[in-house]
Amino acid sequence: MTRYVIRRIAQAVGVLLAAYTLSFFILVLLPGDPVSAMAGAGMDSAPVDPARIEALRHEYGFDQPLPLQYAEHLGRALTGDLGDSVATGRPVASMITEALPQTLLLTATGLGLAFLFGGGLALAATYSSRRWLRQVLLSLPPLGVSVPTFWVGLMLVQFFSFRNPWFPAFGNDGLKGLVLPALTLAVPTGAQIALVLAKSLSTTLDEPYIGTARAKGAGRVHVHLRHALRNASLPALTVAGLLVGQLMANAVVIETVFSRNGLGRVTQAAVTAQDIPVVQGVVVYGALVFVVVNLLVDLVYPVLDPRIVLAPARPAGVVTA
Amino acid sequence: MGRKLTHAPALWLTAGVLVLAGCGSGSGANDAGGSAAPKTGGTLTFAVGSDTGCTDPQQVASNDSIYSVRQLVDSLTDQDPQTGEIVPWLAESWDISDDATTFTFHLRDGVTFSDGTALTAGVVKENFEAVPGLGVLAGLATGYLSGVEKITADDDQTLTVEFAQPNAQFLQATSTHSLGIVSEASTKLSAQERCTQGIVGSGPFTLGEYTPNQSITLKKRTGYAWGSSLWKKDGEAYLDQVVFKVLPEAGVRTGSLQSGQVDAIGNVARADESALEASGATLQARANPGVVFNLAANNENPVLKDEAVRQAISYGVDRRQIADTVFNSGTEPATSVLAHTTPGYEDLSAQLTHDAEKAKTLLEQDGWKAGADGTRTRDGKQLAFTITWFANSPTNQPALELVQQQLAGIGVTVQLKQAEISQYASVVQGGDYELVWGNVTRADPDILRTQFSTALVNPYRLPESGLDETLTEQAGTIDQGARDELVATAQETVVQNAFVVPVVELQTKLGVAKRVHDLNFEASSRIQLHDTWVE
């Protein structure tokens, strides 16, 4: 178990480093540069003296050779210093730590609702003995996956804020403001969970051991929840791990629609302004969350299904727990 | 990335809003016309689309940020939006030397900043001297003060600013938000501290709370008694509090105004106008002064340096059609390189006509022959251009798609190339474009010198010409009539040579709820909230 955990952590560090490196070079390769971005902040500014832009570029170290810039940025990042935002001058670390809780709250609530709705839908669909009901329920997830997130958000705002003043249309204040954005986030995610869980539930329900359990006199609900769900939930859990990345991406859209302050907004502004230090910081944090969640998922596997082999290096057939 | 998020949702929401507006109308009963006397107190909530992350008026350049931080500071002078005349504010009077190099301001007595310190000529001097240190972020302010030789505080109430060269624009510059005066303590802060901590001003409002990307809250300055001579109300502002909310999604801004969650919004798009009006909101519009939206040619480009080609493009563009189909209603086609709200504007509409036949003849005579498919070639080379544009306004793309269609009609092939606003300086100032789409807001005709003088950055790569002398001369002329004549000549030169092709005036359009009164535009088509009151 320890070796498994160590190996997974080493992998996680590798992923972080790769994410950092890739984002650095992609940003540098984009046309335009952050210094001109600062200088031409709005088109409403008068033309700026090129000499001043050069001076600024020098000040920020953007005139140095790329490998050197990379090494310097990475070196500082390793000590926890993510630098200052080029656009606002604020420390990247504090920009992120201020925005992160809001985004985590949103994504966690969204994911919770997604499990509730998605799981409930899958269970109801597979449990139902009525064919038409099953069909109707199973047609919902593909719909949920395919509608654009911003559209869902705008429709919810339209009906539950503009038309009926039940929830605020914007802002971060309190639980009420969280309802619509979290619901919006739950739609695509819940739909994916429902898709995967319904599929694996129906496969599991066809397995011989379910028949055995039934033959032994176990009730339908008991079989469904105790035997089938436990085994069928593994694929859904895997998907949930992957969905974390998607949740973060959707948060950018949702935070924009609902004018919430969060990592998504910070990212969007930073990408537009080519604010390299901020984007780097966000990528590192994003990768960190992604890696941690997937690590947790991997660690939960053996708990749910002891058959999972923890050390693939060992000869097949030797099972450890 | 940011842009892609915005258009489609706006359309969807508009569709939704229109449907709902259809169902829920019929409640326009309680508009009593002009309801009685102005009321003191209350909160105004104003939704803007973006936040630049800075609360220092000397540094911000985007309208969405200017709206709020403008209210924190006073300026030496103010500018009458009707006449363009410069009038007293913090300065009671001023003297300008005949050669427009020396400006002496006589400051008002008894003005204090919200930290309790007094306004003196020394503080103003420190303000202006600190501007170059703010660096590139304070591009507007630095530009206004470039060429300053000496600033002296002759006594507490008298300030003299001397320039190396004649600089007539400086008087108008003192009326802008960019040269709004901050307290002495604020001048000592670094550019970034000023952005994040905010500055202390002497304005009718003080900074309450600022959450980046979220909101800016302004509080009324009690005891305020030194307003601009243009304002209707003496003393303190009516409003207790103003909250600027950052709502990036246009559809949400519109819906929030309709449902009463906010009182006013900026940037109203044509598609949202009727829904807003149906919900009882008023739309307020004013053309932005300065250089109109134009197709600026890179005058060093081998084909575009040919005047006939530029003229043909000018005749090939149907300005009226673009103004009427793409921009918010009431938008005017360009009638000069300057918008009609700019002091010194000259009506050149007779030359800026749409005449496709004339355009074709010009190109024909110039040797560009139309092929079977209508596109023109000369010596085997196709008459084709790229128009570079920046994703900072949702009207840019549809406007240019229309231009593309119109120019195809005269045989000119146009490709559109989108760039992020962060690339603006490297593209335009680096000369990496063929035609570029843009505009500049400034309520002083000196903007022509900044844009078209070959002695400065010369973004459009103009050849040296008599234009330089005209532009320099107007900068040194304080006699209004004489200056207007020079400015008129400069506009004629730019238009006659088609150095750039003026297309359409930018119009600022606000949506304002019925309970809001006297939300007024200032001379640069931004807002002034001292006189604003709510029911």
CSV table of C-alpha atoms in Angstrom, one decimal, chain A residues 31-33 36-41 43-50 52-53 56 60 88-90 150-151 154-155 158-159 161-163 168-172 252-253 256-257 259-261 265-266 268 272-274, chain B residues 2 5 8-9 12-13 17 20 61 135-136 140 142 192 196 211-214 245-249 251-252 255-256 259 261-262 390 392 420-426 429 437-441 450-451 457 459 526:
chain,number,residue,atom,x,y,z
A,31,PRO,CA,1.2,36.3,-30.3
A,32,GLY,CA,1.5,39.5,-28.4
A,33,ASP,CA,3.2,39.9,-25.1
A,36,SER,CA,2.4,45.4,-24.8
A,37,ALA,CA,-0.8,44.3,-23.2
A,38,MET,CA,-0.2,46.5,-20.2
A,39,ALA,CA,0.8,49.4,-22.4
A,40,GLY,CA,-2.2,49.1,-24.7
A,41,ALA,CA,-4.6,48.2,-21.9
A,43,MET,CA,-7.6,51.0,-27.4
A,44,ASP,CA,-8.5,54.3,-25.8
A,45,SER,CA,-4.9,55.0,-24.9
A,46,ALA,CA,-2.7,57.2,-27.0
A,47,PRO,CA,0.1,55.3,-28.8
A,48,VAL,CA,2.9,54.4,-26.4
A,49,ASP,CA,6.5,55.2,-27.0
A,50,PRO,CA,8.2,51.9,-28.1
A,52,ARG,CA,9.0,52.7,-22.8
A,53,ILE,CA,7.7,49.3,-23.7
A,56,LEU,CA,9.3,47.7,-19.1
A,60,TYR,CA,9.9,42.3,-16.0
A,88,THR,CA,-2.8,44.1,-11.5
A,89,GLY,CA,0.5,44.0,-9.7
A,90,ARG,CA,-1.0,41.8,-6.9
A,150,PHE,CA,-24.1,28.9,-20.4
A,151,TRP,CA,-27.5,28.2,-21.9
A,154,LEU,CA,-29.1,31.8,-18.6
A,155,MET,CA,-32.4,29.9,-18.7
A,158,GLN,CA,-34.3,34.0,-16.7
A,159,PHE,CA,-36.9,32.0,-14.8
A,161,SER,CA,-34.3,35.5,-11.0
A,162,PHE,CA,-35.5,37.8,-13.7
A,163,ARG,CA,-39.1,36.5,-14.0
A,168,PRO,CA,-30.1,36.7,-7.1
A,169,ALA,CA,-28.8,36.8,-10.7
A,170,PHE,CA,-25.3,37.6,-9.7
A,171,GLY,CA,-22.8,37.8,-6.9
A,172,ASN,CA,-21.2,35.6,-4.3
A,252,VAL,CA,-15.2,29.7,-15.9
A,253,VAL,CA,-18.4,29.9,-17.9
A,256,THR,CA,-19.0,34.7,-15.9
A,257,VAL,CA,-22.7,34.2,-16.4
A,259,SER,CA,-20.8,37.3,-12.1
A,260,ARG,CA,-19.2,35.3,-9.3
A,261,ASN,CA,-15.8,36.0,-8.1
A,265,ARG,CA,-13.0,34.7,-13.6
A,266,VAL,CA,-9.4,35.2,-12.6
A,268,GLN,CA,-10.4,34.4,-18.0
A,272,THR,CA,-7.2,37.8,-22.1
A,273,ALA,CA,-4.4,40.0,-20.7
A,274,GLN,CA,-1.8,37.3,-21.2
B,2,GLY,CA,-13.4,35.7,-23.1
B,5,LEU,CA,-18.4,33.4,-24.0
B,8,ALA,CA,-24.0,33.6,-28.0
B,9,PRO,CA,-25.4,33.9,-24.5
B,12,TRP,CA,-30.1,33.4,-26.3
B,13,LEU,CA,-31.0,35.6,-23.5
B,17,VAL,CA,-36.2,38.4,-22.8
B,20,LEU,CA,-41.0,37.4,-21.7
B,61,ALA,CA,-8.3,53.8,-19.3
B,135,GLY,CA,4.8,54.1,-16.0
B,136,VAL,CA,3.0,52.6,-18.9
B,140,LEU,CA,-3.3,58.8,-20.9
B,142,THR,CA,1.6,60.6,-19.2
B,192,GLN,CA,0.4,49.1,-7.9
B,196,THR,CA,-5.0,47.8,-5.1
B,211,THR,CA,-13.6,43.6,-4.5
B,212,PRO,CA,-11.8,42.9,-7.8
B,213,ASN,CA,-14.1,41.4,-10.5
B,214,GLN,CA,-17.0,41.9,-8.2
B,245,LYS,CA,-21.4,45.7,-9.9
B,246,VAL,CA,-19.3,43.9,-12.5
B,247,LEU,CA,-21.6,41.8,-14.6
B,248,PRO,CA,-19.6,40.5,-17.6
B,249,GLU,CA,-22.6,38.8,-19.4
B,251,GLY,CA,-27.8,39.4,-21.2
B,252,VAL,CA,-27.5,39.3,-17.4
B,255,GLY,CA,-32.2,41.2,-17.3
B,256,SER,CA,-31.0,42.6,-14.0
B,259,SER,CA,-36.0,43.0,-13.0
B,261,GLN,CA,-31.8,44.2,-9.4
B,262,VAL,CA,-29.7,47.1,-10.8
B,390,PHE,CA,-9.5,43.5,-31.5
B,392,ASN,CA,-12.9,44.4,-27.2
B,420,GLU,CA,-6.8,40.0,-28.5
B,421,ILE,CA,-6.7,43.5,-27.0
B,422,SER,CA,-3.4,42.5,-25.4
B,423,GLN,CA,-1.9,42.4,-28.8
B,424,TYR,CA,-2.9,46.0,-29.6
B,425,ALA,CA,0.4,47.7,-29.1
B,426,SER,CA,2.5,45.0,-30.8
B,429,GLN,CA,2.6,50.2,-33.1
B,437,TRP,CA,-10.1,48.8,-37.1
B,438,GLY,CA,-10.2,51.1,-34.1
B,439,ASN,CA,-11.2,54.4,-32.4
B,440,VAL,CA,-10.0,56.7,-29.7
B,441,THR,CA,-12.0,58.7,-27.2
B,450,THR,CA,-1.2,62.0,-31.2
B,451,GLN,CA,-2.5,59.7,-34.0
B,457,VAL,CA,4.7,57.2,-32.7
B,459,PRO,CA,1.1,54.1,-35.8
B,526,ARG,CA,-18.6,59.2,-19.4
